[in-house]
PDB file of C-alpha atoms and ligand atoms in Angstrom:
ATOM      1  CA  UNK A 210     115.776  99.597 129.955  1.00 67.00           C
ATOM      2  CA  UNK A 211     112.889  97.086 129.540  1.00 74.00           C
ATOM      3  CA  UNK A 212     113.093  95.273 125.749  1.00 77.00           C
ATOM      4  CA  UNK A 213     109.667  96.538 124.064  1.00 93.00           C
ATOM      5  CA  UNK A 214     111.230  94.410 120.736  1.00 96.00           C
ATOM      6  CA  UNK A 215     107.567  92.496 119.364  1.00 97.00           C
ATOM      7  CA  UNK A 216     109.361  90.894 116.399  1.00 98.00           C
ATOM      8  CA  UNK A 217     112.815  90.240 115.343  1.00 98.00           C
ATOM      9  CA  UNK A 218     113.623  89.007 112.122  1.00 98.00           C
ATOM     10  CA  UNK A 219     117.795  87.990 111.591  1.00 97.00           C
ATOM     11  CA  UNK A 220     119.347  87.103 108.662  1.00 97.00           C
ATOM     12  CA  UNK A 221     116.382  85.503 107.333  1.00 97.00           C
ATOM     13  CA  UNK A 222     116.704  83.585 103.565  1.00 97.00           C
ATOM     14  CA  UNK A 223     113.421  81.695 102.075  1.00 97.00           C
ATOM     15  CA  UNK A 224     114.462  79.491  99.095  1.00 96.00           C
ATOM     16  CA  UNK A 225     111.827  78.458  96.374  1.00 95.00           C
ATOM     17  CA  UNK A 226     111.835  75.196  94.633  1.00 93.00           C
ATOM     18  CA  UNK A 227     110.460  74.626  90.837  1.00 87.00           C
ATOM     19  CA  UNK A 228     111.302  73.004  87.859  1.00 88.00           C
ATOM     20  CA  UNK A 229     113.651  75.717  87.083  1.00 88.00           C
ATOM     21  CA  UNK A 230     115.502  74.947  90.527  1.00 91.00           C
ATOM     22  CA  UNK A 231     116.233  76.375  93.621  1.00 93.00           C
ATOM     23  CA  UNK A 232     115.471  80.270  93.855  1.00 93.00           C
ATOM     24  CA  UNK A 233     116.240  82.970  96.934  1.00 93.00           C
ATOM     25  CA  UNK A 234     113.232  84.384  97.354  1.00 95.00           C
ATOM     26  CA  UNK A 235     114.507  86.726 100.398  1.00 97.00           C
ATOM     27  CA  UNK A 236     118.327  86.396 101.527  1.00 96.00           C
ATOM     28  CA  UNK A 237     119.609  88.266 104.804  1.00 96.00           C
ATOM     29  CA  UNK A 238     116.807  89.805 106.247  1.00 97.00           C
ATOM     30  CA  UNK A 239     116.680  91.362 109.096  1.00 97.00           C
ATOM     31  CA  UNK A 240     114.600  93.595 111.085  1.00 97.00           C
ATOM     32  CA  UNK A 241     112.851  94.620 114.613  1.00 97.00           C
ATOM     33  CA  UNK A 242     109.515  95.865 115.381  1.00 97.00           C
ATOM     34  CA  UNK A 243     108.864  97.549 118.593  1.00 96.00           C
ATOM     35  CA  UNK A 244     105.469  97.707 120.647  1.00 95.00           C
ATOM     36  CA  UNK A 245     103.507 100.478 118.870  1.00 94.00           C
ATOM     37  CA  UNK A 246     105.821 100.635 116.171  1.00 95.00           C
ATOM     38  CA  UNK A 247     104.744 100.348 112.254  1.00 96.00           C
ATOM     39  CA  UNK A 248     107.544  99.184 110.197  1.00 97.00           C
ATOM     40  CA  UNK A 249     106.560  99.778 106.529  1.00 97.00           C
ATOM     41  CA  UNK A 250     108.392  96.958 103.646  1.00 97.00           C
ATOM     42  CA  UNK A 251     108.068  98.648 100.080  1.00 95.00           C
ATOM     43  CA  UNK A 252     109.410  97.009  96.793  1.00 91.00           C
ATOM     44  CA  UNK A 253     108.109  96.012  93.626  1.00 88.00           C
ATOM     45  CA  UNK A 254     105.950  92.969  92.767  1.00 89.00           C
ATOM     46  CA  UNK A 255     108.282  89.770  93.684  1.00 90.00           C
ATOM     47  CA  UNK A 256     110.692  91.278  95.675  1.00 93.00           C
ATOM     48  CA  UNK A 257     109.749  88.803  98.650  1.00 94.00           C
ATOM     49  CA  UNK A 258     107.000  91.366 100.457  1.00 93.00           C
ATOM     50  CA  UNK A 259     104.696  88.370 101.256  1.00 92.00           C
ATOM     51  CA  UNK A 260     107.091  85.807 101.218  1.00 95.00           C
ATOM     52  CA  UNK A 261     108.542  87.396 104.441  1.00 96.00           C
ATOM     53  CA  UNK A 262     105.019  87.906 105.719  1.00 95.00           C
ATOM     54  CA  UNK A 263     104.200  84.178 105.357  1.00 95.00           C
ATOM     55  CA  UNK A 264     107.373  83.640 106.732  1.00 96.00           C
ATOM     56  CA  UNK A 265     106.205  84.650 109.721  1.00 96.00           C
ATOM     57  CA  UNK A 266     102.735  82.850 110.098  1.00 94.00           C
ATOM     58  CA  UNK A 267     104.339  80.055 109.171  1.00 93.00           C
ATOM     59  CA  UNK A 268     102.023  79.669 105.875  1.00 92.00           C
ATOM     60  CA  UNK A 269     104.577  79.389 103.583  1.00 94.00           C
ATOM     61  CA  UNK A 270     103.753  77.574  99.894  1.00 93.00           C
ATOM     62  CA  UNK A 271     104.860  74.024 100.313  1.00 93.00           C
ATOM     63  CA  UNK A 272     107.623  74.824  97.441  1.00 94.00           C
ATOM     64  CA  UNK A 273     108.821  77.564  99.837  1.00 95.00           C
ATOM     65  CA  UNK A 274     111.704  76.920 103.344  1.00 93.00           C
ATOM     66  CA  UNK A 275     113.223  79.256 105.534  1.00 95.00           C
ATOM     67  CA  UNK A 276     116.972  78.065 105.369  1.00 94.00           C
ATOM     68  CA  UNK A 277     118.291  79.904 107.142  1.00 95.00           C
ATOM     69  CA  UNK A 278     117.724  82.769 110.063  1.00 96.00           C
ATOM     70  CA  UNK A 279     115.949  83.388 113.173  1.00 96.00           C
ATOM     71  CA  UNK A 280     112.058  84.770 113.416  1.00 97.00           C
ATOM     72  CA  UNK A 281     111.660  85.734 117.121  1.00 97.00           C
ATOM     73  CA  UNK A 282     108.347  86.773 118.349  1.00 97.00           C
ATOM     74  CA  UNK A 283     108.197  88.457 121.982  1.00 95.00           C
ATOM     75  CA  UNK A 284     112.031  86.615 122.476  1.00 94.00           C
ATOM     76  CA  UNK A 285     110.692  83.070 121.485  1.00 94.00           C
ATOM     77  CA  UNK A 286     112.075  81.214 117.922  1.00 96.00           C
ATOM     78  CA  UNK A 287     109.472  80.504 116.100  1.00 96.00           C
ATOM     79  CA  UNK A 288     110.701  78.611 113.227  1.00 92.00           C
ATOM     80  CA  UNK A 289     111.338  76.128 116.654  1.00 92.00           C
ATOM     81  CA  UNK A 290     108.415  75.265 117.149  1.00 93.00           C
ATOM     82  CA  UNK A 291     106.157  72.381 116.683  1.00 92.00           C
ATOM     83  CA  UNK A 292     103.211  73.045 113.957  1.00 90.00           C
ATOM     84  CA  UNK A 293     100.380  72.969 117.190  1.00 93.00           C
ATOM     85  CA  UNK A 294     102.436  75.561 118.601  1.00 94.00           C
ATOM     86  CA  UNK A 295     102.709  77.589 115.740  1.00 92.00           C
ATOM     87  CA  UNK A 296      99.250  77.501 114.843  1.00 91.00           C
ATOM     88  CA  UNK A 297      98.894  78.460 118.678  1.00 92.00           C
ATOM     89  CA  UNK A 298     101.050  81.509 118.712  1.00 92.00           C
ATOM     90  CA  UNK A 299      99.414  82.541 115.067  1.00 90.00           C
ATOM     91  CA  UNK A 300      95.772  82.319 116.712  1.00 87.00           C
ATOM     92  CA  UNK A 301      96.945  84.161 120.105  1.00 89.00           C
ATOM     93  CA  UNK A 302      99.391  86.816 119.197  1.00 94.00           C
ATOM     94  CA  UNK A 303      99.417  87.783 115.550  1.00 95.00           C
ATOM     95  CA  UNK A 304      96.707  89.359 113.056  1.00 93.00           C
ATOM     96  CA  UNK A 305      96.765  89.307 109.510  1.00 93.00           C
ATOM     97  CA  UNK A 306      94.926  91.595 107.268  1.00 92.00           C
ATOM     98  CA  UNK A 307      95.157  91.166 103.537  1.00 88.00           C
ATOM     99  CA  UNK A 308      94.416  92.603 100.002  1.00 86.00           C
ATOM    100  CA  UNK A 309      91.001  91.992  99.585  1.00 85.00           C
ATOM    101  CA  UNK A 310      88.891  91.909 102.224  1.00 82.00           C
ATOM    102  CA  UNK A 311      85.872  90.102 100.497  1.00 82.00           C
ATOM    103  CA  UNK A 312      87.674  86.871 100.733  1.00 84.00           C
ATOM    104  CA  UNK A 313      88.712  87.173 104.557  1.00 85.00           C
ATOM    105  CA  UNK A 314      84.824  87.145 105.574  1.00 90.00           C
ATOM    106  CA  UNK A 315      81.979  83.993 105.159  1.00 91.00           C
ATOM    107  CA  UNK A 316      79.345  85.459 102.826  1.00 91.00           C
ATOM    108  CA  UNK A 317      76.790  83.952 104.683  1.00 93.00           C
ATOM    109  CA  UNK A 318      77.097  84.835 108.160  1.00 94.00           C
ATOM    110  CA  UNK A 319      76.399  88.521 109.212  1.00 95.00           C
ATOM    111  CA  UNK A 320      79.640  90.718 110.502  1.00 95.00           C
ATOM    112  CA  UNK A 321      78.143  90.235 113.869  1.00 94.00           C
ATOM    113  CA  UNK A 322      78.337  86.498 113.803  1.00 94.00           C
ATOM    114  CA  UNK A 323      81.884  86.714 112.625  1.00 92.00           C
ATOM    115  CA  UNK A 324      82.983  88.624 115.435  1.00 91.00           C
ATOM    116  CA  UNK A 325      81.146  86.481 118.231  1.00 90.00           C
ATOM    117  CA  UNK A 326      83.103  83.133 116.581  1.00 89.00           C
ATOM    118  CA  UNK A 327      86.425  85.009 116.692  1.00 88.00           C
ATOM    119  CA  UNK A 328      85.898  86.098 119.932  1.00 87.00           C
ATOM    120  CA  UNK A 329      84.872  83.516 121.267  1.00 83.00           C
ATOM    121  CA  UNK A 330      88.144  81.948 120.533  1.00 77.00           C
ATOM    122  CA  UNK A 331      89.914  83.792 122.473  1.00 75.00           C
ATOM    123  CA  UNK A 332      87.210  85.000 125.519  1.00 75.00           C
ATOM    124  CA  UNK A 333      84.943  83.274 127.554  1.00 81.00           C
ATOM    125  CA  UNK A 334      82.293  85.741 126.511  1.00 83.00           C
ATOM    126  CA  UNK A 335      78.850  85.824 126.453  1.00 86.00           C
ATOM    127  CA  UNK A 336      76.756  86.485 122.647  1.00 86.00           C
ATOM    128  CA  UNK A 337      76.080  90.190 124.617  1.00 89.00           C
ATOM    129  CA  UNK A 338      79.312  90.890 126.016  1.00 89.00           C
ATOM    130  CA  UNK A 339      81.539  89.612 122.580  1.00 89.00           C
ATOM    131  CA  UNK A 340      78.483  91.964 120.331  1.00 91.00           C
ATOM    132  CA  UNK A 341      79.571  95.108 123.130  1.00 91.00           C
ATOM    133  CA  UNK A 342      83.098  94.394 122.111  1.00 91.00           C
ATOM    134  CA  UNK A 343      82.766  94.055 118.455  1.00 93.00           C
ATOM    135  CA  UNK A 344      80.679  97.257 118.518  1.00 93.00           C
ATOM    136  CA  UNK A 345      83.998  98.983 120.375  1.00 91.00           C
ATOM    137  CA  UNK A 346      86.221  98.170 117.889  1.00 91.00           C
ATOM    138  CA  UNK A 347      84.147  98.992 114.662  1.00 92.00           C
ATOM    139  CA  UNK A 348      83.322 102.427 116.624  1.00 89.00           C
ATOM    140  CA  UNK A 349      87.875 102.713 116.739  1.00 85.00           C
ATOM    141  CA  UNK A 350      87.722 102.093 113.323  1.00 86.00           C
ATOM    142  CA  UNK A 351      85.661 105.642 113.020  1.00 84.00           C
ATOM    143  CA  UNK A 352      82.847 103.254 111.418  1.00 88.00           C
ATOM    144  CA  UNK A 353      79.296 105.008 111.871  1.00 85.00           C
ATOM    145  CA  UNK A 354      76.527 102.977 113.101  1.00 90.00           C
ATOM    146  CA  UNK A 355      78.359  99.997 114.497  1.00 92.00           C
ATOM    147  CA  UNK A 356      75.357  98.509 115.402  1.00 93.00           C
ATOM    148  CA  UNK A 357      74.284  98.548 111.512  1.00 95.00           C
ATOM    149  CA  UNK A 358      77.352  97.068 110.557  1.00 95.00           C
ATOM    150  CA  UNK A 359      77.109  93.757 112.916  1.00 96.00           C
ATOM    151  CA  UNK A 360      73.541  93.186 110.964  1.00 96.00           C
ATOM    152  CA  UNK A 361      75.403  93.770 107.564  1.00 96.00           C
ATOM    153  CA  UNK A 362      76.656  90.754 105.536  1.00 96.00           C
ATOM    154  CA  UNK A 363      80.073  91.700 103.856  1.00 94.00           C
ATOM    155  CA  UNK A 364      78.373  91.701 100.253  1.00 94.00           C
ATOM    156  CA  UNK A 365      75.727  95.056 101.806  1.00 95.00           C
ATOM    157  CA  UNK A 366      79.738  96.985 102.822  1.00 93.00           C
ATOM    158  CA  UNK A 367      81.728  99.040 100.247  1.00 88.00           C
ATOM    159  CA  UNK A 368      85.566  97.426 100.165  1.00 86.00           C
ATOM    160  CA  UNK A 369      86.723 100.048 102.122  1.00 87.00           C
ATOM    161  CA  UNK A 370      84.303  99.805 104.715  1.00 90.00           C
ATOM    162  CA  UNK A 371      84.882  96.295 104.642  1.00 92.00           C
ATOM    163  CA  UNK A 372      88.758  96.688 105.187  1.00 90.00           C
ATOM    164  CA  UNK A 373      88.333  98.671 108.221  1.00 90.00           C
ATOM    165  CA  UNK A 374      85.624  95.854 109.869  1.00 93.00           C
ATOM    166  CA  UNK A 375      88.631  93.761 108.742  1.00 92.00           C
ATOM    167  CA  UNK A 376      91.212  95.784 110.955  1.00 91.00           C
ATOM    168  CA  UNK A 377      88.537  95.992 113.583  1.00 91.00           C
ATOM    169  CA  UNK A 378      88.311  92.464 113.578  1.00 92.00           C
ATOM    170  CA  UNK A 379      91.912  91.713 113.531  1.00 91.00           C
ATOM    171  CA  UNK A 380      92.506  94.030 116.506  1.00 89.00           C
ATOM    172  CA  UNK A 381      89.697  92.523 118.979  1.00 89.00           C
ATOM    173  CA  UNK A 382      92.100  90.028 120.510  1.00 86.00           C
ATOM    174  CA  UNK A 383      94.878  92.653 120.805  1.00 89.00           C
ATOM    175  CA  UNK A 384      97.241  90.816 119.053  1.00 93.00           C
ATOM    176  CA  UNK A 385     101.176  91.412 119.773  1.00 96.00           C
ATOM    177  CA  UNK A 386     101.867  91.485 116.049  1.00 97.00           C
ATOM    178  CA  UNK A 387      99.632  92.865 113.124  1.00 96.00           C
ATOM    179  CA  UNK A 388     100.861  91.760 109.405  1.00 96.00           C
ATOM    180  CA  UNK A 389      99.042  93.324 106.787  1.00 94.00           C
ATOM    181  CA  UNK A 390      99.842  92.713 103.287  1.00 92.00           C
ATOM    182  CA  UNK A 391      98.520  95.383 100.850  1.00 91.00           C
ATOM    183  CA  UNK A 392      96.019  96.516 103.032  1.00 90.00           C
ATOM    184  CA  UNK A 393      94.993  99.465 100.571  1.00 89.00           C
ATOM    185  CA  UNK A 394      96.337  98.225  97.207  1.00 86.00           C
ATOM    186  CA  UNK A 395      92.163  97.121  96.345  1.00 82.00           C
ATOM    187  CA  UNK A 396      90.655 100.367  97.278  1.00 82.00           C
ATOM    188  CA  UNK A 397      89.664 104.045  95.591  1.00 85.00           C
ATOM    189  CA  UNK A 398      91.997 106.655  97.438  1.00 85.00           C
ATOM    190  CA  UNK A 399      88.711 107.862  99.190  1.00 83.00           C
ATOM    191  CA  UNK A 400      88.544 104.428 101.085  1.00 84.00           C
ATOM    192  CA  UNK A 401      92.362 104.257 101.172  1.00 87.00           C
ATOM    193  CA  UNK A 402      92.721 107.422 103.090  1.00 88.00           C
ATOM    194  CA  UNK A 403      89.890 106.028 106.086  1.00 86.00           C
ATOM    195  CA  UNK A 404      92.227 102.617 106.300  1.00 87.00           C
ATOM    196  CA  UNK A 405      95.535 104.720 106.551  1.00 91.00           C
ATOM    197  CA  UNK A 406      93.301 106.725 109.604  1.00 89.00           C
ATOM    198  CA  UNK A 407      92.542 103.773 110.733  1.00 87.00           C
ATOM    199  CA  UNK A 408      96.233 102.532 110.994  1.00 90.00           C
ATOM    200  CA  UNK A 409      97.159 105.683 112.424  1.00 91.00           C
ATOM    201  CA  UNK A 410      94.949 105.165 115.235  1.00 86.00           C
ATOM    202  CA  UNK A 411      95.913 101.731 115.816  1.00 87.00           C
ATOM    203  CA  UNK A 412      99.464 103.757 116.459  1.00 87.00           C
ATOM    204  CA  UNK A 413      98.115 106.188 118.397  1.00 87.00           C
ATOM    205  CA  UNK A 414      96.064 104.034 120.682  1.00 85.00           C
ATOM    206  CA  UNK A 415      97.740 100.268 120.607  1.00 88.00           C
ATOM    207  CA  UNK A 416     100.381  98.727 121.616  1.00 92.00           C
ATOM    208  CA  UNK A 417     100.162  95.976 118.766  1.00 94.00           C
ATOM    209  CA  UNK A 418     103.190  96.049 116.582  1.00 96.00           C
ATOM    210  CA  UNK A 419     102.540  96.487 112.730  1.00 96.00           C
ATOM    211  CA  UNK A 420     104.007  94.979 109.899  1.00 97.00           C
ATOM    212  CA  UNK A 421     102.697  97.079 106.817  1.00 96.00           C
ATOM    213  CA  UNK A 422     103.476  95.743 103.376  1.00 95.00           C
ATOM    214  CA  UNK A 423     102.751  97.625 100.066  1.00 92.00           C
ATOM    215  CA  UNK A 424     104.520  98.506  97.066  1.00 87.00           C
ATOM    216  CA  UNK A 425     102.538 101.764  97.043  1.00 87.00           C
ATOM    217  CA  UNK A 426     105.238 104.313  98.972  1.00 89.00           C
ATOM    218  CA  UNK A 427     102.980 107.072 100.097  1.00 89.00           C
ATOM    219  CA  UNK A 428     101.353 104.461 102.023  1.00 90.00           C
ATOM    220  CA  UNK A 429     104.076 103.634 103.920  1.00 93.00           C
ATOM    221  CA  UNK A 430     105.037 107.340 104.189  1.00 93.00           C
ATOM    222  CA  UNK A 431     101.927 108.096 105.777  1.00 92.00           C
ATOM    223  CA  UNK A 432     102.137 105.660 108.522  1.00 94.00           C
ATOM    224  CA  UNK A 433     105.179 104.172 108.706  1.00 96.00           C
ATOM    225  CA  UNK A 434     108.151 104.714 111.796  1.00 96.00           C
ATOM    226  CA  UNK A 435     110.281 103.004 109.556  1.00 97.00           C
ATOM    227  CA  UNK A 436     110.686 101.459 106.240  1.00 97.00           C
ATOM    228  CA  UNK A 437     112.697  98.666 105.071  1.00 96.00           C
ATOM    229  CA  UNK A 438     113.073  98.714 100.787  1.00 96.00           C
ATOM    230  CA  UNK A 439     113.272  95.395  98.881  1.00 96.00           C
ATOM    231  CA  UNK A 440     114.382  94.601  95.758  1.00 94.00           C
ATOM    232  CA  UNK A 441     114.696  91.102  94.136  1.00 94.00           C
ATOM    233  CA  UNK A 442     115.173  89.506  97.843  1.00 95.00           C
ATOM    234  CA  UNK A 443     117.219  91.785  99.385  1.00 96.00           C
ATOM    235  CA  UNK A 444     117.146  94.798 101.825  1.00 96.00           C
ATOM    236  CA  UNK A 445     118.709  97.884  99.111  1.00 96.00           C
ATOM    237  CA  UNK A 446     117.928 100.428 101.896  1.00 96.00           C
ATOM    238  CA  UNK A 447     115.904 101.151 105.542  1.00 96.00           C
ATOM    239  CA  UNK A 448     115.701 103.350 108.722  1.00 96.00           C
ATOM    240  CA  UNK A 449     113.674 105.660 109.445  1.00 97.00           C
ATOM    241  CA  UNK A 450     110.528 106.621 107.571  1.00 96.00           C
ATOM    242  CA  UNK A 451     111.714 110.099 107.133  1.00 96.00           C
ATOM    243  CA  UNK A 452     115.455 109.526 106.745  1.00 96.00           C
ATOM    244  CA  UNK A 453     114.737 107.481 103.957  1.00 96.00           C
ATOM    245  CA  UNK A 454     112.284 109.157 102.075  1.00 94.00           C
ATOM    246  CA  UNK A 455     113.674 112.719 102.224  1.00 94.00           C
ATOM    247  CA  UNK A 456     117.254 111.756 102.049  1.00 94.00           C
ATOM    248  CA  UNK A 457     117.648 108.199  99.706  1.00 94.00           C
ATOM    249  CA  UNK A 458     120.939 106.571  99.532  1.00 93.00           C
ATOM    250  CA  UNK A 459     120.279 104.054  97.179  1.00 93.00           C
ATOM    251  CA  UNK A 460     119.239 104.244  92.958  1.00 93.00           C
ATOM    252  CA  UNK A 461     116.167 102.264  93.785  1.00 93.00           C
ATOM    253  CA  UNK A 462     114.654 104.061  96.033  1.00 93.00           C
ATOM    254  CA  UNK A 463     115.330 107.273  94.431  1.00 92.00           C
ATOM    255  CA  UNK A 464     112.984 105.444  91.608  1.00 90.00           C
ATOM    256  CA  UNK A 465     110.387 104.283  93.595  1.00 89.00           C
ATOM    257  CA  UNK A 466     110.076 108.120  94.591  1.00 89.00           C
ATOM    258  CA  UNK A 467     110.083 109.964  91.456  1.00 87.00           C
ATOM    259  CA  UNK A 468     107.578 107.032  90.051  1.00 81.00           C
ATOM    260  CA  UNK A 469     105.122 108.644  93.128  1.00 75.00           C
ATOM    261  CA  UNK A 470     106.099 111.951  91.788  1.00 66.00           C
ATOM    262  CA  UNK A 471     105.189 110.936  88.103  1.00 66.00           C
ATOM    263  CA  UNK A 472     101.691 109.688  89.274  1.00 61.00           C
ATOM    264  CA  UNK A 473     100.913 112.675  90.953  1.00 57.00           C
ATOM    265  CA  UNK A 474     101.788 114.983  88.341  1.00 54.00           C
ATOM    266  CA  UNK A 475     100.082 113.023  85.804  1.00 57.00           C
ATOM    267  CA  UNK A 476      96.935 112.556  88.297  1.00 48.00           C
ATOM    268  CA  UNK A 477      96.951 116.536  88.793  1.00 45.00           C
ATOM    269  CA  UNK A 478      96.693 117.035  84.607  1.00 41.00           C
ATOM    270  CA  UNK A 479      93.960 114.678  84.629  1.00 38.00           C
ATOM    271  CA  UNK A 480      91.728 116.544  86.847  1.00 35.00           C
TER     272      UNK A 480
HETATM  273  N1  ATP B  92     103.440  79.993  95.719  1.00 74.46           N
HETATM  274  C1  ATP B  92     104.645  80.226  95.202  1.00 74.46           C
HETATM  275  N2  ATP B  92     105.368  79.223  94.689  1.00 74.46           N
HETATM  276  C2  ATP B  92     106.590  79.436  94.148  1.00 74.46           C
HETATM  277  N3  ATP B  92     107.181  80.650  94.088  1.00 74.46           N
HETATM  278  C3  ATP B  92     106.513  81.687  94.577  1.00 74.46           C
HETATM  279  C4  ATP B  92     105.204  81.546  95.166  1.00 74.46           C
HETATM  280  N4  ATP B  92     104.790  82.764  95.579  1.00 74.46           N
HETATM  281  C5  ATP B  92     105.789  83.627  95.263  1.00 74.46           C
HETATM  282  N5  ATP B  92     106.823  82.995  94.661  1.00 74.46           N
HETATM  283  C6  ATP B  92     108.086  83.610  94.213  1.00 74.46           C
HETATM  284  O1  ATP B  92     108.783  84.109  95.356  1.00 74.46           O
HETATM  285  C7  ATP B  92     109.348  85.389  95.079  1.00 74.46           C
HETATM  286  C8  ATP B  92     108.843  86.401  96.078  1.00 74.46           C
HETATM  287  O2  ATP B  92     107.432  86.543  95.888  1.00 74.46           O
HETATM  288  P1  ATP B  92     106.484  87.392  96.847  1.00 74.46           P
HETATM  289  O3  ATP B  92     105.080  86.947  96.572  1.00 74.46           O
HETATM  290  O4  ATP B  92     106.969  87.321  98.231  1.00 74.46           O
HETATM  291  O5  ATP B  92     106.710  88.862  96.284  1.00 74.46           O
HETATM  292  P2  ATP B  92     105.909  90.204  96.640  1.00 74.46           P
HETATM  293  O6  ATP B  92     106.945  91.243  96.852  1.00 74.46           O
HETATM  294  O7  ATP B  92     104.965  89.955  97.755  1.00 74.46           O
HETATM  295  O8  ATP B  92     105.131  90.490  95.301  1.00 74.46           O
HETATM  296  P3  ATP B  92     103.597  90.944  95.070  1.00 74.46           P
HETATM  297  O9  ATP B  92     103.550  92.365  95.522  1.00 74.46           O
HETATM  298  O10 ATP B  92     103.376  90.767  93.627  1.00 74.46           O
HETATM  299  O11 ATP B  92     102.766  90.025  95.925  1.00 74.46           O
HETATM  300  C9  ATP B  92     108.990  85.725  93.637  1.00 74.46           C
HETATM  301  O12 ATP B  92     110.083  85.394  92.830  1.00 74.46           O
HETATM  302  C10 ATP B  92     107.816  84.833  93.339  1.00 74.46           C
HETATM  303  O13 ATP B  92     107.791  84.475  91.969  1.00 74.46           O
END
């Protein structure tokens, strides 16, 4: 059987220097993505979410090492490589999409423009050809009016309108590996619900891999294959999406649950 593995993470640990001394800011990690797979990481704030994802582009904070562990991407090491490499493989096969989408974009140059330069990257394309292709990927987004939208600066788009040309944008190359970090955490659950549409498209229709961090555990229930649970480092708990969620093993999970449960009820005698 052919090895569809995109990413595989093994026994990762990312240590943290300051005054206070050395801290583990993840120990043992390990995981796999698959093509077309989403693997969700939930945990509270500090548990290492980003730390991992930085990990993995290679952007850590210069107080922060990987000490130990393997980060393979498509069967190559990457914490081998030089930094030109790196910055290679981060511009050629991996995506990241972040909290806030206002301070991914220039505020001076239309969405257009920003599409032609990050096309043009990658593709020998022509102003026409790399607008046709930006125009694709805002209409797989379910964005109205793509044509509007490449005219729009990112100031004239609502945030969550924003976070899906963001998606869009981090798709066009067709990246192996997409990392997004809180992708929802800034946005009214209106917006939230078109970017968790828009990830489950991206499922539906890619074969990128997706690394989805958020503390917020209905948003990795409605997308996620899988689901890996943090706490304070550490994996307390992960397999399948559904396995997990219906049937925890572990204390902390069970909390992270009934806290969703608590919101909603409370939410529902607001209303
Ligand atoms: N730039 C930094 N310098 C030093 N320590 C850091 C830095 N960023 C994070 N840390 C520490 O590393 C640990 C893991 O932090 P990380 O940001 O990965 O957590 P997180 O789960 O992503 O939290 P949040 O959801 O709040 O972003 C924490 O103890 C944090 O205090």
């Amino acid at each position: 059987m052919i090895d569809q593995t995109v990413l595989d993470v093994e026994r990762l640990r990312i240590e943290v220097a300051s005054e206070r001394g050395i801290a583990q800011a993840v120990q043992d990690l390990s995981f796999k993505i698959s093509k077309g797979q989403v693997l969700g990481i939930v945990g509270e704030s500090g548990c290492g979410k980003s730390m991992t994802c930085m990990s993995i582009l290679g952007l850590l904070p210069a107080s922060a090492y990987v000490t130990q562990g393997s980060i393979r991407l498509n069967g190559a090491e990457l914490n081998a490589l030089s930094l030109r490499e790196r910055n290679c493989v981060r511009r050629e096969q991996i995506s990241l999409v972040l909290q806030n989408p206002m301070t991914a974009f220039n505020p001076l140059m239309t969405i257009g423009r920003q599409f032609i330069e990050t096309l043009k990257l990658h593709r020998s394309y022509s102003r026409k050809q790399a607008l046709m292709h930006a125009m694709e990927c805002l209409a797989e987004m379910n964005l109205s009016e793509p044509e509007q939208v490449l005219r729009q600066y990112p100031y004239e788009l609502s945030g969550g309108m924003l976070q899906r040309v963001m998606i869009g944008l981090a798709l066009s190359n067709k990246p192996d590996l997409l990392i997004a970090d809180e992708p929802t955490t800034a946005l009214d659950s209106r917006n939230r619900e078109h970017v968790l549409n828009a990830f489950r498209r991206i499922k539906a229709a890619s074969e990128t891999a997706v690394l989805l961090v958020s503390h917020d555990i209905e948003v990795i229930e409605a997308v996620a294959d899988s689901v890996i649970v943090m706490k304070q480092g550490k994996i307390v708990e992960s397999g399948s999406t559904v396995d997990v969620l219906t049937r925890p093993a572990h204390e902390y999970t069970k909390l992270l649950l009934d806290a969703r449960l608590t919101t909603a009820h409370s939410g529902n005698k607001n209303r």
